[in-house]
mmCIF file of C-alpha atoms in Angstrom:
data_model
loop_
_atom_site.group_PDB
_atom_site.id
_atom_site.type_symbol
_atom_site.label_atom_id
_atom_site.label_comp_id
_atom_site.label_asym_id
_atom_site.label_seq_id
_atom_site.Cartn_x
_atom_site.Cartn_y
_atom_site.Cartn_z
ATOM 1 C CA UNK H 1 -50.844 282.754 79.860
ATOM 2 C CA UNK H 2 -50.244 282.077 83.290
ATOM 3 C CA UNK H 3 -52.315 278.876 82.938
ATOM 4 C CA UNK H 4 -49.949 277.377 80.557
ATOM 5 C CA UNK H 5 -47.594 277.359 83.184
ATOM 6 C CA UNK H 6 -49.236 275.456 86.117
ATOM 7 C CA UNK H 7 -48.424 272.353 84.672
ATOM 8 C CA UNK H 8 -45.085 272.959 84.301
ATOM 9 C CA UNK H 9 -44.724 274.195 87.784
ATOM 10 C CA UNK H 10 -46.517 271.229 88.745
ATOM 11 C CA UNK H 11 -44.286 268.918 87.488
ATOM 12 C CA UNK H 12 -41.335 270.413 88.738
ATOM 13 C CA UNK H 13 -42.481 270.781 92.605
ATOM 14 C CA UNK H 14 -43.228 266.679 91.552
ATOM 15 C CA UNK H 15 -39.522 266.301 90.927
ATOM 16 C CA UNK H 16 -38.636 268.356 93.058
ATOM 17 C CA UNK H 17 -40.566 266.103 95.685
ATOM 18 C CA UNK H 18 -38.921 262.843 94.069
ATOM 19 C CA UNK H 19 -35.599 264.573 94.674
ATOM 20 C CA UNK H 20 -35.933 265.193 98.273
ATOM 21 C CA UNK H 21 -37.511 261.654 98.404
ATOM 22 C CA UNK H 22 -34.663 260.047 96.952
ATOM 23 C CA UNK H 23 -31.651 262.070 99.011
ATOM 24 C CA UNK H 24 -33.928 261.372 102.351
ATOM 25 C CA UNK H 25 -33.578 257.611 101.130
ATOM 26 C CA UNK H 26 -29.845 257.826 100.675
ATOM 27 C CA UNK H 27 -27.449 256.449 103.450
ATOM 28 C CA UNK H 28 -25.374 258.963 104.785
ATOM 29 C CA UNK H 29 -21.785 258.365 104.950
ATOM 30 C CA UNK H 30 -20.386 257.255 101.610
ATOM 31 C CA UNK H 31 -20.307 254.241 99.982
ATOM 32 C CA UNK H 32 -21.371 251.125 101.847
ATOM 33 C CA UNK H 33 -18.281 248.344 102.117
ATOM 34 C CA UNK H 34 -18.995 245.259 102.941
ATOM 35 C CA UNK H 35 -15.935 243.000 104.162
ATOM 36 C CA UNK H 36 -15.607 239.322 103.451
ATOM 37 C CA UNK H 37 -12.832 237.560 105.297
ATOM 38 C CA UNK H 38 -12.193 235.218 102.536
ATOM 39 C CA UNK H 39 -11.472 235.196 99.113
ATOM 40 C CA UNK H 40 -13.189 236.053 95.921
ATOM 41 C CA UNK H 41 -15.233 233.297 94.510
ATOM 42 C CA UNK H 42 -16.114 231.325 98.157
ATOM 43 C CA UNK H 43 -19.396 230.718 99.163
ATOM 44 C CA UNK H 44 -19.390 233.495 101.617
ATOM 45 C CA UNK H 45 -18.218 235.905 98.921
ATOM 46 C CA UNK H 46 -20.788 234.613 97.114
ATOM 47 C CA UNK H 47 -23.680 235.198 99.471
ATOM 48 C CA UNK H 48 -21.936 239.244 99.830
ATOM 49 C CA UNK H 49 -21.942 240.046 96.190
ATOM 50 C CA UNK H 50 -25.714 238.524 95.684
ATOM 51 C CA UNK H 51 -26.907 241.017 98.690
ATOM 52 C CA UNK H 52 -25.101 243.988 97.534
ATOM 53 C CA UNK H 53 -26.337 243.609 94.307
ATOM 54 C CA UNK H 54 -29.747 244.300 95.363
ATOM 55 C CA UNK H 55 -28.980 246.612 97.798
ATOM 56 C CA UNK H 56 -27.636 249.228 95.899
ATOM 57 C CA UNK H 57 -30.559 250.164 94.941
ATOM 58 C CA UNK H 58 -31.931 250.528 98.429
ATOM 59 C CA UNK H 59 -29.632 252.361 100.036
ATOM 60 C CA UNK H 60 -28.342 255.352 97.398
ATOM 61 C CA UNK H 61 -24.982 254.899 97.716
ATOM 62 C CA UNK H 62 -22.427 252.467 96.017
ATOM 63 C CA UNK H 63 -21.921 248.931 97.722
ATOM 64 C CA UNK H 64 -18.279 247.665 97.365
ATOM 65 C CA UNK H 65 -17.424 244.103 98.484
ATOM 66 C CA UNK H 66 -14.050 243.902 99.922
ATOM 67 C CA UNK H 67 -12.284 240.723 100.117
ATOM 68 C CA UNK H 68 -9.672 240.855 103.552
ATOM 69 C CA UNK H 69 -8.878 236.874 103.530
ATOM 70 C CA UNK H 70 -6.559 235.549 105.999
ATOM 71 C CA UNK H 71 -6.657 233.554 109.664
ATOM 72 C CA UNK H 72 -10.126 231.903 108.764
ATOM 73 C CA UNK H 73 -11.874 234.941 108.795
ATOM 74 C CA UNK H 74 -10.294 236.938 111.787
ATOM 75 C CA UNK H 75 -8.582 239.752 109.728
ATOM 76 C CA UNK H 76 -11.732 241.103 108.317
ATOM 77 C CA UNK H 77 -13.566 240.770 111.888
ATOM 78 C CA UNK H 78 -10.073 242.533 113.235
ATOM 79 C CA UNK H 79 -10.676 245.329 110.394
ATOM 80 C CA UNK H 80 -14.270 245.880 110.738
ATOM 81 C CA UNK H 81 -14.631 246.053 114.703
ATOM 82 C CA UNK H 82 -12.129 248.902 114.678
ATOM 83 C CA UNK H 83 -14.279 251.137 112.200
ATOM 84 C CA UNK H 84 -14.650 254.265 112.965
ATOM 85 C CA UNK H 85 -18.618 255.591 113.753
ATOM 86 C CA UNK H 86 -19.106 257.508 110.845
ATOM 87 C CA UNK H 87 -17.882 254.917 108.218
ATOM 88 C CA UNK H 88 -20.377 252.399 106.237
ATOM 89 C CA UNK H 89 -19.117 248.720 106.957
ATOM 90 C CA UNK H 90 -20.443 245.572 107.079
ATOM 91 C CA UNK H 91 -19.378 242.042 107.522
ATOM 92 C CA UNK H 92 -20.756 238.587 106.319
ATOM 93 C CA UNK H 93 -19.466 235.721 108.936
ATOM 94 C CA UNK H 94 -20.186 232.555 109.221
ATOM 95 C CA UNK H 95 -19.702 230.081 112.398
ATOM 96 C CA UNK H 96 -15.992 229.772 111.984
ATOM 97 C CA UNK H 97 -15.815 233.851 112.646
ATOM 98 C CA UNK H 98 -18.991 233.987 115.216
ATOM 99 C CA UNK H 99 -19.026 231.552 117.276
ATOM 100 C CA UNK H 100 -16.115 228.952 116.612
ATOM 101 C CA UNK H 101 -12.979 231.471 116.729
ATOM 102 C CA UNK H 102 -13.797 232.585 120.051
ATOM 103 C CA UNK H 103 -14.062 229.981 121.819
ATOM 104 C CA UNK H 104 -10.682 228.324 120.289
ATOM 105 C CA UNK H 105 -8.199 231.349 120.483
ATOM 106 C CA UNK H 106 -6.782 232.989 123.433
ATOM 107 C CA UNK H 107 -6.500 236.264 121.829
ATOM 108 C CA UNK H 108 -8.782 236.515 118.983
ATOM 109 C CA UNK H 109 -8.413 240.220 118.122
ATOM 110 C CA UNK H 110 -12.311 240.633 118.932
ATOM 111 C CA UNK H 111 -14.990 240.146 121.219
ATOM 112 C CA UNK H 112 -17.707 238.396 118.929
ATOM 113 C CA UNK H 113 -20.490 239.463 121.273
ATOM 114 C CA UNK H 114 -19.106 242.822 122.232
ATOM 115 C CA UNK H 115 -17.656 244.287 119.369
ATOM 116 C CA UNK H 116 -20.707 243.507 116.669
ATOM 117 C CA UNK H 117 -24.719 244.046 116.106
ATOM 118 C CA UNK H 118 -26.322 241.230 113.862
ATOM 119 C CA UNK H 119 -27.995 242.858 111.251
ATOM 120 C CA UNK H 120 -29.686 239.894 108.871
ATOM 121 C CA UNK H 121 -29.237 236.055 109.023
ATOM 122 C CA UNK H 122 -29.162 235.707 105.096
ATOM 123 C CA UNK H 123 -28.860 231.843 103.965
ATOM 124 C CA UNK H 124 -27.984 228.694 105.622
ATOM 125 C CA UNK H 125 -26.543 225.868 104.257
ATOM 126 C CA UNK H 126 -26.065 222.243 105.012
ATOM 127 C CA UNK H 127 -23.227 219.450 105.930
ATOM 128 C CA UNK H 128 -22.179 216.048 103.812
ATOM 129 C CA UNK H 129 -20.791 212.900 104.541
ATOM 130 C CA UNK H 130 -19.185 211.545 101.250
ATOM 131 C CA UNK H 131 -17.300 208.931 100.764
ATOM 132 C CA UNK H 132 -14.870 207.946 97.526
ATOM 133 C CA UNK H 133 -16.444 205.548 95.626
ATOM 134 C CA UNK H 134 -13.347 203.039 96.785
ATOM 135 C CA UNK H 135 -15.301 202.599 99.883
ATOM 136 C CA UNK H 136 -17.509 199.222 99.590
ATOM 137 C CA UNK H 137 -20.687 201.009 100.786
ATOM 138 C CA UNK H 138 -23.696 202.975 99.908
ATOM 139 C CA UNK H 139 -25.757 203.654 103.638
ATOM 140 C CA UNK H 140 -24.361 205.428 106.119
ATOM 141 C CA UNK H 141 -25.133 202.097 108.562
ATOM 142 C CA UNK H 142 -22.883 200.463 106.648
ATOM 143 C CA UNK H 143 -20.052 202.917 106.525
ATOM 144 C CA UNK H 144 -20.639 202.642 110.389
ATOM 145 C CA UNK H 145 -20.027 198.883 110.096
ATOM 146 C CA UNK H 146 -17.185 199.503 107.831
ATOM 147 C CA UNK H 147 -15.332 201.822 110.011
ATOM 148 C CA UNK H 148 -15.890 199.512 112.702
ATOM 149 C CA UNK H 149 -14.151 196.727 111.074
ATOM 150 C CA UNK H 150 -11.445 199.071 109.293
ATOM 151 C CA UNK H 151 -10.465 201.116 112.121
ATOM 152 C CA UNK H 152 -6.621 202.082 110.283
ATOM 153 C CA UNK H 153 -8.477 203.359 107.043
ATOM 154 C CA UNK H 154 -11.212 205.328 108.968
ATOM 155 C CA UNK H 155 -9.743 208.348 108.329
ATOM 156 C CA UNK H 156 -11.978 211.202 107.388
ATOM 157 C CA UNK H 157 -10.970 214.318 105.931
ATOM 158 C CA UNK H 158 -12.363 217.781 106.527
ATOM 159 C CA UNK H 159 -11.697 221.429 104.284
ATOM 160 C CA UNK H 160 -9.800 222.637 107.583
ATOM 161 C CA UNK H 161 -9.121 221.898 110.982
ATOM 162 C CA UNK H 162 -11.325 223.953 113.372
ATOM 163 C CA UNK H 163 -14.385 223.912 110.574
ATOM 164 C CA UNK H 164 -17.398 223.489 111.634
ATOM 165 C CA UNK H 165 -17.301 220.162 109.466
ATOM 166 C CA UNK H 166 -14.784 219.081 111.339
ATOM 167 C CA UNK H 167 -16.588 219.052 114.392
ATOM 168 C CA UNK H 168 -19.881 217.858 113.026
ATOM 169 C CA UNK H 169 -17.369 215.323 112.144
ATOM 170 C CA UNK H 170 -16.664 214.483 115.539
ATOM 171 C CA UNK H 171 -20.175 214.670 116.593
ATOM 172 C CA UNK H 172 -20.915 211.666 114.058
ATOM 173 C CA UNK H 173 -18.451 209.933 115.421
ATOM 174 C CA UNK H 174 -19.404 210.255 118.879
ATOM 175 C CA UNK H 175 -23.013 209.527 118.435
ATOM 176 C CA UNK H 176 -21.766 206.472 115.989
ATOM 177 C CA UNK H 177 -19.691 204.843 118.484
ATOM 178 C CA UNK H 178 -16.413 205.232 115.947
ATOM 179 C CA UNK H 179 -13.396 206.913 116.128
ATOM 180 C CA UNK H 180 -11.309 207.992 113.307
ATOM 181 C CA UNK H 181 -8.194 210.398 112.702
ATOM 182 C CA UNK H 182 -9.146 213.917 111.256
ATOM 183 C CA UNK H 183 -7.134 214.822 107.995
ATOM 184 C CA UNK H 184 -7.646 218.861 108.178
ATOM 185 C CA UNK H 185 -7.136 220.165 104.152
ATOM 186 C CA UNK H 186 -6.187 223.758 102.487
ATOM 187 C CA UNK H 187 -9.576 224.135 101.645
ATOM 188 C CA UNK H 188 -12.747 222.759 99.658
ATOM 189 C CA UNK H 189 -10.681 221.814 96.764
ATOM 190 C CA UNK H 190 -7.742 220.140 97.470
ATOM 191 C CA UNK H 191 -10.155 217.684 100.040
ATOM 192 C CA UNK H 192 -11.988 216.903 97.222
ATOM 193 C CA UNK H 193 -9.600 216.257 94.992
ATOM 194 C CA UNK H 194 -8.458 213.509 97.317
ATOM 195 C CA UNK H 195 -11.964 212.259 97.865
ATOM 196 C CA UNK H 196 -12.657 211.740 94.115
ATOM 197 C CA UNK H 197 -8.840 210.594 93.977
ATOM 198 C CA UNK H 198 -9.640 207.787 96.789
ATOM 199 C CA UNK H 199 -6.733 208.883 98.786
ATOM 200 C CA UNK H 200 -8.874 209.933 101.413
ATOM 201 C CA UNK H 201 -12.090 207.648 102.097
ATOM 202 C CA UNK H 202 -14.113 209.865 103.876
ATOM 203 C CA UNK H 203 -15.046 213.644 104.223
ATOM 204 C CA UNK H 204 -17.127 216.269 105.399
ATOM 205 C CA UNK H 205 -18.046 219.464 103.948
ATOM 206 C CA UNK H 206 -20.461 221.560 103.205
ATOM 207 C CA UNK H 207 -23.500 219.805 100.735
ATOM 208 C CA UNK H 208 -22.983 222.611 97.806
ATOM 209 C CA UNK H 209 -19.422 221.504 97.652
ATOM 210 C CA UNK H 210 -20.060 217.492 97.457
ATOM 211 C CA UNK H 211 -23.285 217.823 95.347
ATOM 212 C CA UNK H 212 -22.047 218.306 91.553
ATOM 213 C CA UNK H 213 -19.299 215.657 92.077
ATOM 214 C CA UNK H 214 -22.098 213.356 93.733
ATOM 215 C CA UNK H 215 -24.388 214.063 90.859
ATOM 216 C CA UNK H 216 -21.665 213.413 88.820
ATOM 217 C CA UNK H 217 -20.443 210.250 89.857
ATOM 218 C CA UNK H 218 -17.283 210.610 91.611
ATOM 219 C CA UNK H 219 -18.154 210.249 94.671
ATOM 220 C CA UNK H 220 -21.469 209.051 97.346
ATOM 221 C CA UNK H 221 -22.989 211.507 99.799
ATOM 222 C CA UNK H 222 -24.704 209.256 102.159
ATOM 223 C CA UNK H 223 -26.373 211.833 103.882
ATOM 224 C CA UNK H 224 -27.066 215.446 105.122
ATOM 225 C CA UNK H 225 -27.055 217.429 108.115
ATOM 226 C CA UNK H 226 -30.428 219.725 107.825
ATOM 227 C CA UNK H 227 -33.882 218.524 109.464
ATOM 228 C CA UNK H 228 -35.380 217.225 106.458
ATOM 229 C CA UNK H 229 -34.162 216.699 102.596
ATOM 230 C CA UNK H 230 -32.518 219.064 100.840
ATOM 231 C CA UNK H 231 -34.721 220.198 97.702
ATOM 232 C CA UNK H 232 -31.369 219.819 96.008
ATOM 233 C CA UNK H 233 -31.282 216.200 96.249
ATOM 234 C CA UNK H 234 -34.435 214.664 97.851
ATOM 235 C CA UNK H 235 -32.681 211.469 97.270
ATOM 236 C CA UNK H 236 -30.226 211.798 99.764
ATOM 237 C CA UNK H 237 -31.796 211.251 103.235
ATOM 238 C CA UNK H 238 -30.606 213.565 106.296
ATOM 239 C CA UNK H 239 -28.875 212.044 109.167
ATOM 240 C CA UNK H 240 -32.403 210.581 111.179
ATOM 241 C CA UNK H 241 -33.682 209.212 108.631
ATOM 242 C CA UNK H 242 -30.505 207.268 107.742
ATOM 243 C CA UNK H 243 -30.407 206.158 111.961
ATOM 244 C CA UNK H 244 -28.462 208.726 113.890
ATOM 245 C CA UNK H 245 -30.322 211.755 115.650
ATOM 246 C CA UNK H 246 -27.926 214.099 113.831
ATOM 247 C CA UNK H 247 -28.878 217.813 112.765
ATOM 248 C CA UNK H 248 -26.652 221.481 112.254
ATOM 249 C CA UNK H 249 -26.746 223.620 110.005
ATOM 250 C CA UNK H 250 -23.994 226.393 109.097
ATOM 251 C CA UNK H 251 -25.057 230.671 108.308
ATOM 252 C CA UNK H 252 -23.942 233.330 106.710
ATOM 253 C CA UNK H 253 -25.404 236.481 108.537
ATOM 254 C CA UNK H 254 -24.144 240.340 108.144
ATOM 255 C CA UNK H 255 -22.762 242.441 111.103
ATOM 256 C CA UNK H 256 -22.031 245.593 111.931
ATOM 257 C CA UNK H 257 -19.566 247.210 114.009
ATOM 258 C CA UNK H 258 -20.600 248.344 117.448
ATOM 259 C CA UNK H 259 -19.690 251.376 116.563
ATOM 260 C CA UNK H 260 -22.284 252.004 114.134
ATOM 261 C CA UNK H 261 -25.129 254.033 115.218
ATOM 262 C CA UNK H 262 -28.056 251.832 116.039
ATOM 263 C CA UNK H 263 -30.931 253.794 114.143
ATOM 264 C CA UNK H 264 -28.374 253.028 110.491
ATOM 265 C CA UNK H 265 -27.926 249.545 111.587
ATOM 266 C CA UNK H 266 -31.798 249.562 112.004
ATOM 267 C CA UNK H 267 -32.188 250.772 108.658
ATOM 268 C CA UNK H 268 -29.360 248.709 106.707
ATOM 269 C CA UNK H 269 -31.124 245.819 108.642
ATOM 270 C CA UNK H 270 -34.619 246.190 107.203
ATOM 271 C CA UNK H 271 -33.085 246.802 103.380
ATOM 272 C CA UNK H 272 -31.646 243.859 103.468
ATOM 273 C CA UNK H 273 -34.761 242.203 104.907
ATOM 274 C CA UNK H 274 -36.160 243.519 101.732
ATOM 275 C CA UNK H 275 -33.364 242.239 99.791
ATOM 276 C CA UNK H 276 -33.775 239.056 100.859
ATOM 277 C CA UNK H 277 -37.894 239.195 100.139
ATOM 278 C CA UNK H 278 -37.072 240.005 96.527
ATOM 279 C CA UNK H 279 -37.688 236.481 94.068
ATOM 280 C CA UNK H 280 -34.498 237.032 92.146
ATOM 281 C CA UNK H 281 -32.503 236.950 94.940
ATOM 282 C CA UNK H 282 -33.848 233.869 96.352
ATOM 283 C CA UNK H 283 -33.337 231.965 92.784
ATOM 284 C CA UNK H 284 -29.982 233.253 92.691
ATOM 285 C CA UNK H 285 -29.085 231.765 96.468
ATOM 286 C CA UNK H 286 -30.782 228.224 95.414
ATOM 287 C CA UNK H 287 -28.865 228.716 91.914
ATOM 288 C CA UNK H 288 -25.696 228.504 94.846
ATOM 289 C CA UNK H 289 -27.464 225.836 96.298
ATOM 290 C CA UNK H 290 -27.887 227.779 99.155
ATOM 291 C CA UNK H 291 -31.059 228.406 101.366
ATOM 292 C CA UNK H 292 -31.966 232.065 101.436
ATOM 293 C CA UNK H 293 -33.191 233.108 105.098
ATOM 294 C CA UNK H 294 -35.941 236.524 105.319
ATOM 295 C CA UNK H 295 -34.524 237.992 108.796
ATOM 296 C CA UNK H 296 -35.732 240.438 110.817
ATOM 297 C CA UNK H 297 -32.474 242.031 113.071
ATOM 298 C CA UNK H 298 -34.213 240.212 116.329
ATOM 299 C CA UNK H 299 -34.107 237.042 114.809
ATOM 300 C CA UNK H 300 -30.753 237.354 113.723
ATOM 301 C CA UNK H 301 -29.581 238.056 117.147
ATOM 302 C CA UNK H 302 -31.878 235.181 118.754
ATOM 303 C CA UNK H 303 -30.529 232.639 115.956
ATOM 304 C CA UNK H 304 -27.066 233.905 116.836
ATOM 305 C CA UNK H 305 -27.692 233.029 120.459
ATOM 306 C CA UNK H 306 -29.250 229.567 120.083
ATOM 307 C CA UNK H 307 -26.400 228.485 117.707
ATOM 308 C CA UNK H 308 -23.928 229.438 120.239
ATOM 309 C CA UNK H 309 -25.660 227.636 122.007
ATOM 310 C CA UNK H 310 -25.129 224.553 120.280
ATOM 311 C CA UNK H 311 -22.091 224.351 119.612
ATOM 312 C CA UNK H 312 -20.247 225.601 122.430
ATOM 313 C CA UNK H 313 -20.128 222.276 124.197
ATOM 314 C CA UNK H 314 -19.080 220.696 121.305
ATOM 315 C CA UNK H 315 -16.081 222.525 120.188
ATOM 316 C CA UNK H 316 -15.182 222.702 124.375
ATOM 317 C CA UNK H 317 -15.805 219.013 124.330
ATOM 318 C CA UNK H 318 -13.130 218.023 121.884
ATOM 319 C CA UNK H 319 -10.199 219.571 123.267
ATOM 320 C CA UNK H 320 -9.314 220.998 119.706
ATOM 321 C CA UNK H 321 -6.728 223.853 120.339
ATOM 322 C CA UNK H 322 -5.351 225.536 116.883
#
């Protein structure tokens, strides 16, 4: 008799074991927010709601994506650098939040360096120079040439003033040898509206943005900002190839607050790592036409540095002020 019952006793220390497994597994704290400074349906509300998908799973607890838009990003940095210790919070930024915003504003509202941990580095994507198809030209030489000769209609328009398109903007200019008045836009949208529209001749952005109205017609991306091709469009050639020593790249990484405890932000850094490692993820990030990035938390924080790096001179160097 007592035989029948090792089995089931077995079985239930098993559960039992799965149980304890499970709760050890689970974050502590609540629910996991994650805070996007920017509206729902952006690319970096995008690259949030792709992550916590997956992560769910990982950490035991729900992951809600909050959307706090408003002054490019700077509210939800504002919000999440005053988090209190015990709450879960993270943050996707890109450049404009990181690394751009501090060195523009007096008072920002946050130290970038001070008041946040990198966690993951989680895609990067790429920068377009597209022109409406008004514009007589189909190389980026001879847009050079063009804007040369047309110095009045050498206007270039950007999604807003203070992007990091606009000043990869400038930096084409500068290494071009052209100068041209910067028409800062509302947004994505409304600058390509004008683009397709002709009202505006030229424009940067970012590539995901340009592509499907490139690919449809409407307008001619001449080229693009990353080291080599973009798998997206191998027809497009980068910025060396088409004759100017040209290459940046924008991120979206996830932060926490400095007040987090660093064994968590450990932890929430290597599920995301996993996250990222996962095939489904990565197809959904190219579906974007985004490039998913597998992170460690060091290389975050050393790719957070060397960007800095980068593009402190240049943003210093133009004088912008917002």
């Amino acid at each position: 008799m007592f035989r029948k019952f090792i089995p089931h006793i077995a079985a239930t220390l098993t559960l039992a074991a799965a149980s304890l497994a499970a709760q050890a597994q689970t974050l502590e704290g609540g629910p996991l927010h994650i805070v996007v400074g920017y509206a729902a349906g952006g690319a970096t509300d995008r690259v949030a709601r792709i992550v916590a998908d997956k992560l769910q799973a990982k950490v035991g607890v729900p992951v809600i994506v909050d959307n706090k838009a408003g002054a490019g990003g700077r509210l939800a940095a504002q919000q999440v650098k005053a988090t209190p210790a015990g709450q879960n919070v993270l943050m996707v930024a890109n450049p404009a939040v990181m690394v751009v915003a501090p060195l523009v504003f007096k008072d920002n509202g946050y130290d970038a360096e001070r008041d946040f941990v990198p966690v993951s580095h989680v895609n990067d994507y790429e920068f377009a120079l597209a022109v409406s198809t008004a514009v007589p030209v189909r190389e980026l030489s001879h847009l050079i040439a063009w804007m040369r000769a047309n110095p009045e209609k050498s206007n270039f328009g950007v999604p807003a003033t203070g992007s990091l398109p606009h000043f990869f903007g400038l930096m084409m200019g500068e290494k071009a040898h052209v100068q041209a008045q910067v028409v800062g836009y509302r947004g994505s949208g409304p600058l390509l509206t004008d683009l397709v529209g002709g009202q505006v001749p030229i424009a940067f952005d970012t590539f995901d943005v340009d592509l499907p109205q490139h690919q449809a017609g409407k307008i001619r991306i001449l080229a693009v900002s990353g080291a080599k091709r973009s798998p997206f469009a191998p027809d497009i050639p980068t910025f060396r190839e088409a004759g100017l020593d040209l290459v940046a790249t924008g991120f979206n990484a996830f932060f926490a607050p400095a007040s987090m405890p660093r064994e968590k932000v450990a932890r929430l850094a290597k599920d995301i790592h996993a996250v990222m490692q996962d095939p489904d993820t990565q197809r959904r990030f190219k579906d974007a036409l985004m490039t998913p990035v597998v992170s460690t938390q060091e290389q975050t924080a050393a790719m957070l540095k060397a960007y800095r790096a980068q593009w402190a001179p240049v943003v210093q160097k133009s004088g912008y002020q917002p």
